[in-house]
CSV table of C-alpha atoms and ligand atoms in Angstrom, one decimal:
chain,number,residue,atom,x,y,z
A,1,MET,CA,-15.3,-2.0,9.0
A,2,THR,CA,-16.1,1.4,7.7
A,3,ARG,CA,-18.2,4.1,9.2
A,4,ALA,CA,-20.6,7.0,8.6
A,5,ILE,CA,-19.5,10.5,9.7
A,6,SER,CA,-22.0,13.2,10.4
A,7,LEU,CA,-21.3,16.8,11.3
A,8,HIS,CA,-24.2,18.9,12.6
A,9,ASP,CA,-23.7,22.7,12.8
A,10,VAL,CA,-20.1,22.2,13.8
A,11,SER,CA,-18.1,25.4,14.6
A,12,LYS,CA,-14.5,26.1,15.7
A,13,THR,CA,-13.5,29.2,17.4
A,14,TYR,CA,-9.9,29.9,18.4
A,15,THR,CA,-10.0,33.6,18.9
A,16,ARG,CA,-13.2,35.0,20.4
A,17,GLY,CA,-15.7,35.8,17.8
A,18,VAL,CA,-13.8,34.4,14.8
A,19,ARG,CA,-15.3,31.1,13.6
A,20,VAL,CA,-12.7,29.4,11.5
A,21,VAL,CA,-15.3,26.7,10.8
A,22,ASP,CA,-18.7,28.1,10.8
A,23,ARG,CA,-21.9,26.0,11.5
A,24,LEU,CA,-20.9,23.3,9.1
A,25,SER,CA,-23.2,20.3,8.5
A,26,LEU,CA,-22.5,17.3,6.3
A,27,ASP,CA,-23.0,13.6,6.1
A,28,ILE,CA,-20.4,11.2,4.9
A,29,ALA,CA,-21.6,7.8,3.9
A,30,PRO,CA,-19.7,4.6,4.9
A,31,GLY,CA,-17.0,3.9,2.3
A,32,GLU,CA,-17.4,7.3,0.7
A,33,PHE,CA,-14.4,9.3,-0.5
A,34,LEU,CA,-15.1,12.9,0.4
A,35,VAL,CA,-12.8,15.7,-0.5
A,36,LEU,CA,-12.7,19.0,1.4
A,37,LEU,CA,-11.6,21.6,-1.0
A,38,GLY,CA,-10.9,25.3,-0.5
A,39,PRO,CA,-8.2,28.0,-0.5
A,40,SER,CA,-5.6,28.3,2.1
A,41,GLY,CA,-6.9,29.2,5.6
A,42,CYS,CA,-10.5,28.2,4.9
A,43,GLY,CA,-10.6,25.7,7.7
A,44,LYS,CA,-10.0,22.4,6.0
A,45,SER,CA,-7.3,21.1,8.4
A,46,THR,CA,-9.2,22.3,11.4
A,47,LEU,CA,-12.3,20.4,10.3
A,48,LEU,CA,-10.3,17.3,9.6
A,49,ARG,CA,-8.6,17.5,13.0
A,50,MET,CA,-11.9,17.9,14.7
A,51,ILE,CA,-13.1,14.7,13.1
A,52,ALA,CA,-9.9,13.0,14.3
A,53,GLY,CA,-10.4,14.3,17.8
A,54,LEU,CA,-7.1,16.3,17.7
A,55,GLU,CA,-9.0,19.5,18.0
A,56,GLU,CA,-12.0,20.3,20.3
A,57,ILE,CA,-15.3,21.1,18.7
A,58,THR,CA,-16.4,24.5,20.0
A,59,GLU,CA,-20.1,24.1,19.0
A,60,GLY,CA,-22.2,21.4,17.2
A,61,GLN,CA,-22.1,17.7,17.0
A,62,LEU,CA,-19.9,15.0,15.5
A,63,ARG,CA,-21.6,11.6,15.1
A,64,LEU,CA,-19.9,8.4,14.1
A,65,ASP,CA,-22.3,5.8,12.9
A,66,GLY,CA,-25.1,7.9,14.5
A,67,GLU,CA,-23.4,7.9,17.9
A,68,TYR,CA,-22.4,11.2,19.6
A,69,ALA,CA,-18.6,11.3,19.3
A,70,ASN,CA,-17.5,14.8,20.3
A,71,ASP,CA,-15.8,13.6,23.4
A,72,LEU,CA,-14.2,10.4,22.2
A,73,LEU,CA,-10.4,10.3,22.5
A,74,PRO,CA,-8.5,10.1,19.1
A,75,SER,CA,-7.5,6.5,20.0
A,76,GLU,CA,-11.2,5.5,20.5
A,77,ARG,CA,-12.1,6.6,17.0
A,78,ASN,CA,-10.1,4.0,14.9
A,79,MET,CA,-9.1,6.6,12.4
A,80,ALA,CA,-5.8,6.9,10.6
A,81,MET,CA,-4.4,10.2,9.6
A,82,VAL,CA,-1.9,11.0,6.8
A,83,PHE,CA,-0.4,14.5,6.9
A,84,GLN,CA,1.3,16.7,4.4
A,85,ASN,CA,4.5,16.6,6.4
A,86,PHE,CA,4.4,12.9,6.8
A,87,ALA,CA,6.7,12.5,9.8
A,88,LEU,CA,8.4,9.1,9.8
A,89,TYR,CA,10.6,8.1,12.6
A,90,PRO,CA,14.1,8.7,11.3
A,91,ASN,CA,15.7,6.0,13.4
A,92,MET,CA,13.3,3.3,12.2
A,93,THR,CA,13.3,1.4,9.0
A,94,THR,CA,10.2,1.2,6.8
A,95,ARG,CA,9.3,-2.0,8.6
A,96,GLY,CA,9.6,-0.3,11.9
A,97,ASN,CA,7.6,2.7,10.8
A,98,ILE,CA,4.7,0.7,9.4
A,99,GLY,CA,4.7,-1.7,12.4
A,100,PHE,CA,5.0,1.0,15.0
A,101,PRO,CA,1.3,1.8,15.5
A,102,LEU,CA,0.5,-2.0,15.4
A,103,ARG,CA,3.0,-2.6,18.2
A,104,ILE,CA,1.3,0.2,20.3
A,105,GLU,CA,-2.2,-1.2,19.6
A,106,ALA,CA,-1.4,-4.9,20.3
A,107,PRO,CA,1.9,-5.1,22.2
A,108,GLY,CA,2.0,-8.9,22.3
A,109,GLU,CA,1.4,-9.5,18.7
A,110,ASP,CA,3.9,-9.9,15.9
A,111,PRO,CA,3.2,-7.0,13.4
A,112,GLY,CA,5.3,-8.8,10.7
A,113,PRO,CA,2.5,-10.4,8.6
A,114,ARG,CA,0.4,-7.2,8.4
A,115,VAL,CA,3.5,-5.1,7.7
A,116,ASP,CA,4.4,-7.5,4.8
A,117,ALA,CA,0.9,-7.5,3.4
A,118,THR,CA,0.7,-3.7,3.5
A,119,ALA,CA,4.1,-3.3,1.9
A,120,ARG,CA,3.0,-5.7,-0.9
A,121,MET,CA,-0.2,-3.7,-1.4
A,122,LEU,CA,1.9,-0.5,-1.8
A,123,GLY,CA,4.7,-2.0,-3.8
A,124,ILE,CA,7.3,-1.1,-1.3
A,125,GLU,CA,8.5,-4.6,-0.3
A,126,ASP,CA,12.1,-3.7,-1.4
A,127,LEU,CA,12.2,-0.7,0.9
A,128,LEU,CA,11.4,-2.5,4.1
A,129,ASP,CA,14.9,-2.4,5.5
A,130,ARG,CA,15.7,1.2,4.5
A,131,PHE,CA,15.6,4.2,6.8
A,132,PRO,CA,13.6,7.3,5.8
A,133,ALA,CA,16.8,9.2,4.9
A,134,GLN,CA,17.4,6.5,2.2
A,135,LEU,CA,14.0,7.0,0.6
A,136,SER,CA,12.7,9.5,-2.0
A,137,GLY,CA,9.8,11.8,-1.2
A,138,GLY,CA,7.3,9.6,-3.0
A,139,GLU,CA,8.6,6.5,-1.3
A,140,ARG,CA,8.4,8.1,2.1
A,141,GLN,CA,4.8,9.1,1.3
A,142,ARG,CA,4.0,5.5,0.5
A,143,VAL,CA,5.5,4.4,3.8
A,144,ALA,CA,3.3,7.0,5.6
A,145,MET,CA,0.3,5.6,3.7
A,146,GLY,CA,1.4,2.1,4.7
A,147,ARG,CA,1.5,3.1,8.4
A,148,ALA,CA,-2.1,4.4,8.1
A,149,ILE,CA,-3.3,1.3,6.2
A,150,ALA,CA,-1.7,-1.4,8.3
A,151,ARG,CA,-3.9,-0.5,11.2
A,152,HIS,CA,-7.0,-1.4,9.3
A,153,PRO,CA,-8.7,1.8,10.4
A,154,SER,CA,-12.4,2.5,9.8
A,155,VAL,CA,-11.7,6.0,8.5
A,156,PHE,CA,-8.8,7.6,6.6
A,157,LEU,CA,-8.2,11.3,7.2
A,158,MET,CA,-5.7,12.7,4.7
A,159,ASP,CA,-4.5,16.3,4.9
A,160,GLU,CA,-2.8,17.3,1.6
A,161,PRO,CA,-0.8,14.1,1.6
A,162,LEU,CA,0.7,14.8,-1.8
A,163,SER,CA,1.4,18.4,-1.8
A,164,ASN,CA,5.1,18.0,-1.1
A,165,LEU,CA,5.7,15.9,-4.2
A,166,ASP,CA,6.4,16.9,-7.8
A,167,ALA,CA,3.6,17.0,-10.3
A,168,LYS,CA,4.3,13.6,-11.9
A,169,LEU,CA,4.6,11.7,-8.7
A,170,ARG,CA,1.5,13.5,-7.4
A,171,ASN,CA,-0.6,12.3,-10.3
A,172,HIS,CA,0.8,8.8,-9.9
A,173,LEU,CA,0.1,8.5,-6.2
A,174,ARG,CA,-3.3,10.2,-6.6
A,175,ALA,CA,-4.3,7.3,-8.8
A,176,GLU,CA,-2.9,4.8,-6.3
A,177,ILE,CA,-4.8,6.4,-3.4
A,178,ALA,CA,-8.0,6.3,-5.4
A,179,ALA,CA,-7.5,2.6,-6.2
A,180,LEU,CA,-6.4,1.7,-2.7
A,181,THR,CA,-9.2,3.4,-0.8
A,182,ARG,CA,-11.8,1.9,-3.1
A,183,GLN,CA,-10.3,-1.5,-2.7
A,184,LEU,CA,-10.3,-1.2,1.1
A,185,GLY,CA,-13.7,0.4,1.0
A,186,VAL,CA,-12.8,2.7,4.0
A,187,THR,CA,-14.5,6.0,4.5
A,188,THR,CA,-12.0,8.7,3.5
A,189,VAL,CA,-11.9,12.4,4.1
A,190,TYR,CA,-9.2,14.0,2.0
A,191,VAL,CA,-8.1,17.7,2.2
A,192,THR,CA,-6.7,19.6,-0.7
A,193,HIS,CA,-6.7,23.1,-2.2
A,194,ASP,CA,-6.0,21.6,-5.6
A,195,GLN,CA,-9.3,21.5,-7.5
A,196,ALA,CA,-8.0,19.0,-10.1
A,197,GLU,CA,-7.0,16.6,-7.4
A,198,ALA,CA,-10.4,17.1,-5.7
A,199,MET,CA,-12.3,16.4,-8.9
A,200,SER,CA,-10.3,13.4,-9.8
A,201,LEU,CA,-10.5,11.7,-6.4
A,202,GLY,CA,-13.7,12.5,-4.7
A,203,ASP,CA,-17.0,10.7,-4.8
A,204,ARG,CA,-18.2,14.0,-3.6
A,205,VAL,CA,-16.4,17.4,-3.1
A,206,ALA,CA,-17.2,19.8,-0.3
A,207,VAL,CA,-16.1,23.3,-1.2
A,208,LEU,CA,-15.2,25.6,1.8
A,209,ARG,CA,-14.6,29.3,1.9
A,210,GLY,CA,-13.9,31.2,5.1
A,211,GLY,CA,-15.0,28.3,7.2
A,212,ILE,CA,-18.4,28.1,5.5
A,213,LEU,CA,-19.5,25.2,3.4
A,214,GLN,CA,-20.3,26.6,-0.1
A,215,GLN,CA,-21.5,23.5,-1.8
A,216,ILE,CA,-21.3,19.8,-1.6
A,217,GLY,CA,-21.9,17.4,-4.5
A,218,THR,CA,-20.4,15.1,-7.0
A,219,PRO,CA,-17.5,16.5,-9.1
A,220,ARG,CA,-19.8,16.6,-12.0
A,221,SER,CA,-22.5,18.5,-10.2
A,222,VAL,CA,-20.3,21.2,-8.6
A,223,TYR,CA,-18.7,21.7,-12.1
A,224,ALA,CA,-22.0,21.8,-14.0
A,225,LEU,CA,-24.1,23.7,-11.4
A,226,PRO,CA,-21.8,25.8,-9.2
A,227,ARG,CA,-24.0,27.4,-6.6
A,228,ASN,CA,-22.1,30.7,-6.6
A,229,VAL,CA,-19.3,32.6,-8.3
A,230,PHE,CA,-16.8,31.4,-5.8
A,231,VAL,CA,-17.4,27.7,-6.5
A,232,ALA,CA,-17.6,28.5,-10.3
A,233,ALA,CA,-14.3,30.2,-10.2
A,234,PHE,CA,-12.6,27.7,-7.9
A,235,ILE,CA,-13.5,24.6,-10.0
A,236,GLY,CA,-12.4,23.9,-13.5
A,237,THR,CA,-9.4,24.7,-15.7
A,238,PRO,CA,-9.0,27.1,-17.4
A,239,ARG,CA,-10.9,29.1,-14.9
A,240,ILE,CA,-14.5,30.1,-15.9
A,241,ASN,CA,-14.7,33.5,-17.6
A,242,LEU,CA,-16.6,35.8,-15.2
A,243,LEU,CA,-17.7,39.0,-16.8
A,244,ARG,CA,-19.8,41.9,-15.6
A,245,GLY,CA,-23.1,42.1,-17.5
A,246,LEU,CA,-26.3,44.1,-17.6
A,247,VAL,CA,-29.7,42.5,-18.2
A,248,ARG,CA,-31.9,44.2,-20.6
A,249,ALA,CA,-35.4,42.8,-21.0
A,250,PRO,CA,-37.5,45.3,-22.9
A,251,LEU,CA,-41.2,44.4,-23.2
A,252,ASP,CA,-41.2,44.8,-26.9
A,253,GLY,CA,-37.8,43.5,-27.9
A,254,ALA,CA,-35.2,40.8,-27.6
A,255,MET,CA,-33.8,40.1,-24.2
A,256,THR,CA,-30.0,40.7,-24.0
A,257,ILE,CA,-27.2,40.7,-21.5
A,258,SER,CA,-24.7,43.4,-22.4
A,259,LEU,CA,-21.0,42.8,-21.8
A,260,GLY,CA,-19.5,46.3,-22.2
A,261,LYS,CA,-20.1,47.3,-25.8
A,262,GLN,CA,-21.2,43.9,-27.0
A,263,TYR,CA,-24.2,41.9,-26.0
A,264,LEU,CA,-25.5,38.4,-25.8
A,265,ARG,CA,-28.9,38.1,-27.4
A,266,LEU,CA,-30.9,35.3,-25.7
A,267,PRO,CA,-32.4,33.1,-28.4
A,268,GLU,CA,-36.2,33.0,-28.8
A,269,PRO,CA,-38.3,31.4,-27.7
A,270,LEU,CA,-36.7,32.1,-24.3
A,271,SER,CA,-36.0,29.0,-22.2
A,272,LEU,CA,-37.6,28.9,-18.8
A,273,ASP,CA,-34.3,29.9,-17.1
A,274,HIS,CA,-34.0,32.9,-19.4
A,275,GLN,CA,-37.6,33.9,-18.8
A,276,LEU,CA,-36.8,33.9,-15.1
A,277,LEU,CA,-33.9,36.4,-15.7
A,278,ARG,CA,-36.5,39.0,-16.7
A,279,VAL,CA,-36.8,40.1,-13.1
A,280,GLN,CA,-33.1,41.2,-13.3
A,281,GLN,CA,-34.0,43.8,-15.9
A,282,GLY,CA,-31.7,46.8,-15.6
A,283,ARG,CA,-29.5,45.1,-13.0
A,284,GLU,CA,-25.9,44.2,-13.0
A,285,VAL,CA,-25.1,40.5,-13.0
A,286,VAL,CA,-22.0,38.3,-13.4
A,287,VAL,CA,-22.0,36.2,-16.6
A,288,GLY,CA,-20.1,33.0,-16.4
A,289,LEU,CA,-18.8,31.3,-19.5
A,290,ARG,CA,-16.7,28.2,-19.3
A,291,SER,CA,-14.2,27.8,-22.1
A,292,GLU,CA,-16.2,25.0,-23.7
A,293,ALA,CA,-19.1,27.5,-24.2
A,294,ILE,CA,-17.1,29.5,-26.6
A,295,ARG,CA,-15.7,28.7,-30.0
A,296,LEU,CA,-13.8,30.5,-32.7
A,297,ALA,CA,-16.1,30.7,-35.7
A,298,LYS,CA,-17.8,33.2,-38.0
A,299,PRO,CA,-21.4,34.3,-37.2
A,300,SER,CA,-22.5,32.5,-40.4
A,301,ALA,CA,-21.4,29.2,-38.9
A,302,ALA,CA,-23.6,29.7,-35.8
A,303,ARG,CA,-25.7,26.7,-34.7
A,304,PRO,CA,-29.0,27.1,-33.1
A,305,GLY,CA,-28.5,28.6,-29.6
A,306,GLU,CA,-25.2,30.2,-30.5
A,307,VAL,CA,-24.7,33.9,-30.6
A,308,ALA,CA,-21.9,35.9,-32.1
A,309,ILE,CA,-19.5,38.3,-30.4
A,310,SER,CA,-15.9,39.2,-31.3
A,311,GLY,CA,-12.6,39.5,-29.4
A,312,LEU,CA,-9.2,41.0,-29.9
A,313,VAL,CA,-6.4,38.6,-29.3
A,314,GLU,CA,-4.3,39.8,-26.3
A,315,HIS,CA,-2.2,36.7,-25.6
A,316,VAL,CA,-1.8,33.2,-26.9
A,317,GLU,CA,-0.8,30.5,-24.4
A,318,PHE,CA,0.6,27.4,-26.0
A,319,GLN,CA,-0.1,24.3,-24.0
A,320,GLY,CA,0.9,21.6,-26.4
A,321,HIS,CA,-2.3,19.7,-27.0
A,322,GLU,CA,-4.3,22.9,-26.9
A,323,VAL,CA,-4.0,26.6,-26.9
A,324,LEU,CA,-5.5,29.1,-24.5
A,325,VAL,CA,-6.4,32.4,-26.3
A,326,HIS,CA,-6.9,35.4,-24.1
A,327,PHE,CA,-9.3,37.9,-25.7
A,328,ASN,CA,-10.2,41.4,-25.0
A,329,THR,CA,-14.0,41.7,-25.7
A,330,GLY,CA,-14.3,45.2,-24.2
A,331,SER,CA,-16.2,43.9,-21.2
A,332,SER,CA,-15.0,44.0,-17.6
A,333,PRO,CA,-13.9,41.0,-15.6
A,334,ALA,CA,-15.8,40.3,-12.4
A,335,LEU,CA,-13.3,39.2,-9.8
A,336,VAL,CA,-13.9,36.8,-7.0
A,337,PRO,CA,-12.3,38.3,-3.8
A,338,ASP,CA,-11.1,35.2,-2.0
A,339,LEU,CA,-9.5,33.9,-5.1
A,340,GLU,CA,-7.8,37.0,-6.4
A,341,ALA,CA,-6.2,38.0,-3.1
A,342,PRO,CA,-6.4,35.4,-0.3
A,343,ARG,CA,-5.9,37.2,3.0
A,344,PRO,CA,-5.2,35.6,6.4
A,345,ALA,CA,-8.4,34.0,7.4
A,346,VAL,CA,-8.1,35.5,10.9
A,347,HIS,CA,-9.8,38.4,9.2
A,348,ALA,CA,-12.4,36.2,7.7
A,349,ALA,CA,-15.3,37.4,9.9
A,350,ARG,CA,-14.5,41.0,9.3
A,351,ARG,CA,-14.1,40.3,5.6
A,352,ARG,CA,-17.5,38.5,5.5
A,353,ARG,CA,-19.2,41.4,7.2
A,354,ARG,CA,-17.8,43.8,4.7
A,355,GLU,CA,-18.8,41.7,1.8
A,356,SER,CA,-22.2,40.9,3.2
A,357,GLY,CA,-23.9,43.8,1.4
A,358,THR,CA,-23.0,42.9,-2.1
A,359,VAL,CA,-20.2,40.8,-3.4
A,360,LEU,CA,-20.6,42.7,-6.6
A,361,ALA,CA,-19.9,46.0,-5.0
A,362,ARG,CA,-16.5,44.7,-4.1
A,363,LEU,CA,-16.0,43.0,-7.4
A,364,ARG,CA,-16.8,46.3,-9.0
A,365,GLU,CA,-14.2,48.1,-6.8
A,366,ARG,CA,-11.6,45.6,-7.8
A,367,ALA,CA,-12.3,45.8,-11.4
A,368,GLU,CA,-12.1,49.7,-11.3
A,369,ALA,CA,-8.8,49.5,-9.5
A,370,LEU,CA,-7.6,47.1,-12.1
A,371,ARG,CA,-8.6,49.2,-15.0
A,372,ALA,CA,-6.9,52.2,-13.5
A,373,GLY,CA,-3.6,50.4,-12.8
A,374,PRO,CA,-1.3,48.4,-15.0
A,375,VAL,CA,-2.8,45.2,-16.4
A,376,GLY,CA,-2.5,42.2,-14.1
A,377,VAL,CA,-4.7,40.9,-11.5
A,378,LEU,CA,-2.6,39.9,-8.5
A,379,ASP,CA,-2.4,42.7,-6.0
A,380,GLY,CA,-0.3,41.1,-3.3
A,381,PRO,CA,3.1,39.6,-3.1
A,382,PRO,CA,2.9,36.5,-5.4
A,383,ASP,CA,4.8,34.4,-2.8
A,384,THR,CA,1.9,34.4,-0.4
A,385,TYR,CA,-0.4,32.7,-3.0
A,386,PRO,CA,-1.1,29.0,-3.0
A,387,GLU,CA,0.1,27.5,-6.2
A,388,PRO,CA,-3.2,27.0,-7.9
A,389,ALA,CA,-4.3,30.6,-7.3
A,390,ARG,CA,-1.0,31.7,-9.0
A,391,GLN,CA,-1.6,29.4,-11.9
A,392,GLU,CA,-5.1,30.6,-12.3
A,393,ALA,CA,-4.1,34.3,-12.3
A,394,ARG,CA,-5.6,35.9,-15.3
A,395,LEU,CA,-3.4,37.3,-18.0
A,396,PRO,CA,-4.4,40.4,-19.9
A,397,GLY,CA,-7.7,40.0,-21.7
A,398,ASP,CA,-11.0,39.2,-20.2
A,399,LEU,CA,-12.2,36.0,-22.0
A,400,VAL,CA,-10.1,32.8,-22.2
A,401,VAL,CA,-11.0,30.4,-24.9
A,402,ARG,CA,-9.5,26.9,-25.5
A,403,THR,CA,-8.7,25.9,-29.0
A,404,THR,CA,-6.7,23.5,-31.0
A,405,PRO,CA,-3.1,24.3,-31.6
A,406,ASP,CA,-3.4,24.3,-35.4
A,407,ILE,CA,-5.1,27.7,-35.5
A,408,ASP,CA,-2.6,30.5,-36.1
A,409,LEU,CA,-3.6,33.4,-33.9
A,410,ARG,CA,-1.5,36.4,-33.1
A,411,ARG,CA,-1.8,39.3,-30.8
A,412,GLY,CA,-3.9,42.1,-32.2
A,413,MET,CA,-6.2,40.0,-34.5
A,414,GLN,CA,-9.9,40.6,-34.2
A,415,VAL,CA,-11.6,37.2,-34.1
A,416,PRO,CA,-15.3,36.2,-34.4
A,417,LEU,CA,-16.5,34.1,-31.5
A,418,LEU,CA,-19.7,32.0,-31.0
A,419,VAL,CA,-21.1,31.7,-27.5
A,420,ASP,CA,-23.3,28.7,-26.8
A,421,ILE,CA,-26.1,30.2,-24.7
A,422,ALA,CA,-27.2,26.8,-23.3
A,423,HIS,CA,-23.9,26.9,-21.4
A,424,LEU,CA,-24.4,30.4,-20.0
A,425,PHE,CA,-24.3,30.9,-16.2
A,426,VAL,CA,-25.7,34.1,-14.6
A,427,PHE,CA,-25.0,35.1,-11.0
A,428,ASP,CA,-26.8,37.8,-9.1
A,429,GLN,CA,-25.5,40.8,-7.2
A,430,HIS,CA,-24.7,38.6,-4.3
A,431,GLY,CA,-22.7,36.1,-6.4
A,432,GLU,CA,-25.5,33.4,-6.2
A,433,ARG,CA,-26.3,31.5,-9.4
A,434,ILE,CA,-29.6,32.4,-10.9
A,435,CYS,CA,-29.2,30.8,-14.3
A,436,PRO,CA,-29.6,27.9,-14.6
A,437,ALA,CA,-32.2,28.4,-11.9
A,438,PRO,CA,-31.1,26.9,-8.6
A,439,ALA,CA,-33.8,24.2,-8.3
A,440,ARG,CA,-33.1,22.5,-11.6
A,441,LEU,CA,-31.6,19.2,-12.4
A,442,PRO,CA,-32.1,17.4,-9.1
A,443,ASP,CA,-30.5,14.3,-10.6
A,444,LEU,CA,-27.1,16.1,-10.5
A,445,GLY,CA,-27.2,16.0,-6.7
A,446,GLU,CA,-28.0,19.6,-6.1
B,1,ATP,N1,-4.3,26.9,16.9
B,1,ATP,C1,-4.8,28.0,16.3
B,1,ATP,N2,-5.0,29.1,16.9
B,1,ATP,C2,-5.6,30.2,16.2
B,1,ATP,N3,-5.9,30.2,14.9
B,1,ATP,C3,-5.7,29.0,14.3
B,1,ATP,C4,-5.1,27.9,14.9
B,1,ATP,N4,-5.1,26.9,14.0
B,1,ATP,C5,-5.6,27.4,12.8
B,1,ATP,N5,-5.9,28.7,13.0
B,1,ATP,C6,-6.6,29.5,12.0
B,1,ATP,O1,-7.7,28.9,11.5
B,1,ATP,C7,-7.9,29.1,10.1
B,1,ATP,C8,-8.1,27.8,9.4
B,1,ATP,O2,-6.9,27.1,9.5
B,1,ATP,P1,-6.7,25.7,8.8
B,1,ATP,O3,-5.3,25.2,9.1
B,1,ATP,O4,-7.9,24.8,9.1
B,1,ATP,O5,-6.8,26.1,7.2
B,1,ATP,P2,-6.6,25.2,5.9
B,1,ATP,O6,-7.8,25.4,5.1
B,1,ATP,O7,-6.2,23.9,6.3
B,1,ATP,O8,-5.4,26.0,5.2
B,1,ATP,P3,-4.1,25.4,4.4
B,1,ATP,O9,-4.7,25.0,3.0
B,1,ATP,O10,-3.2,26.6,4.3
B,1,ATP,O11,-3.6,24.3,5.1
B,1,ATP,C9,-6.7,29.9,9.7
B,1,ATP,O12,-7.0,31.3,9.6
B,1,ATP,C10,-5.7,29.7,10.8
B,1,ATP,O13,-4.8,30.8,10.9
B,2,MG,MG1,-4.4,22.8,6.1
C-alpha cells in the first residue's frame, strides 16, 4: 500500500512571528519519490517531521489519501522515517534492530521471516548477528534502512540519510535507495541539501528557501527552467554563471545586453522571448549562463545564434575528465544572498523583509563590497557553511566554462568565447526569470 500526501498552506511557527515553513502547498502522488532540497535551516526537516506527525502543524492542512490527517498520531500514519543520525540500539544485533519495530507492532508474531527477507533485499544477511559497534557506517545505514523497510510502511520519510557517509559510499547507497524505493513502489519524501543527490534521486524536486517553496518540478524542468536566481544557482554543477547586465533596446538598432564593457548582441530576427525583453530597456537584469552555453572558440567559428565575447583566464581547475576555466570578462558577478552567506534561519523573516524591495539591490551591495575587498566570495567563517555551498564558492573570475582537458590554458591568456544565446537566462530586478518567458514549455512541468 502506498499513499498520496497533500499539504495545503502548511506553516510552522516556533517563535512568534517567524514562520520556518511558510504557507507551503504541494501534492505528492502515490508511489512518487519527492526530494525536498534547500540550504541548511530552510525548513526541510521541520516539514518532514510535520508529515510524520512528530511536529505539530501550526496552520494549514495535511491530507493523506485525501483525508484530513493533522491530528493523527505518528503511529497511525504507517510511515517509516530514516534519519541522518540513524540511531540503532547498541545492545541489539542487526536482527534485533530490524525486528524491533515489528515486535512492537505485532507482539505475538515471529518477526524472523520478514527480517530475513529484508536483510536479503539489502544484502546484509551476513551482518544479522553483529552489533552496531561491529558495523561500518554504510552497513549501519543499511540496517537503519532495513528497520524502516521491514515494517512495510506506506510512506518513507528520509532525512539526509546519507550525509554521514563518504562520497563513494553515498553514491553507492543512493543508487540502492533509488532502486529499492522504486521496487517497493512506496511514496518517499527525501530531504537533502545536496543538489546532485536531489537531481539523481527525485521523480520531482521541491526547492525550499527560508521556509518558502521556490519551485517544484522534475529534475529536468528545474534545471532547464529555474523560476528564479536562487533555484538557478542552487541547481547544477558547476554553478550557473550569474552576471549583472543592462538591457539596451534602441528603436533603430540591435538589441544588446551589456556585461560590463562587453555585450551580448541578441541575434535577429529576435525570438519571442527576446522581444519580450524590450520592456526592460535601460534596466539592470541578471544574466544566467550555464557552462554548456559557452565554448572556447574564435568569432569566425560562430554558429547561428552564437555571439562572441572574450575572457582573461584567471584560474584553471583541473578535474580529470574536464577542466573548469575561470575567466574575468570585466563584468560583475550577481550574487545570490542565501547561497553566498547562509545565516541562521531564525532571522529569515527579517531577512525576507529586507530583501523584499529588490534582491538586486542587495546583490549589487554585495558585488560592490566584493570588488572593494580582496578577491573571494565567502564573507563568513567557512566552517559554518554546508559542504555544497563551500564547494560552489566562486574562485576569482566571473565566468566559469567547462572544457576538455586537452586545451592548454594558462592564467593571463585572453581567450575568445562564444555564447549560445538560445541558452541565455535573464532574471529581473527581483530575481525572477523573465527569459525564457515564464509561461513557456508547459510540457516540462512548469
Ligand atoms: N524546536 C525548535 N524551536 C525553534 N526553532 C526551531 C526548532 N526546530 C527548528 N527550528 C528552526 O527552524 C528552522 C528550520 O529548521 P530545520 O531543521 O527544518 O532546517 P533544515 O532545512 O532541515 O536544515 P538542515 O539542512 O541544517 O538540517 C531553523 O531556523 C531552525 O533553527
Ligand atoms: Mg534538517
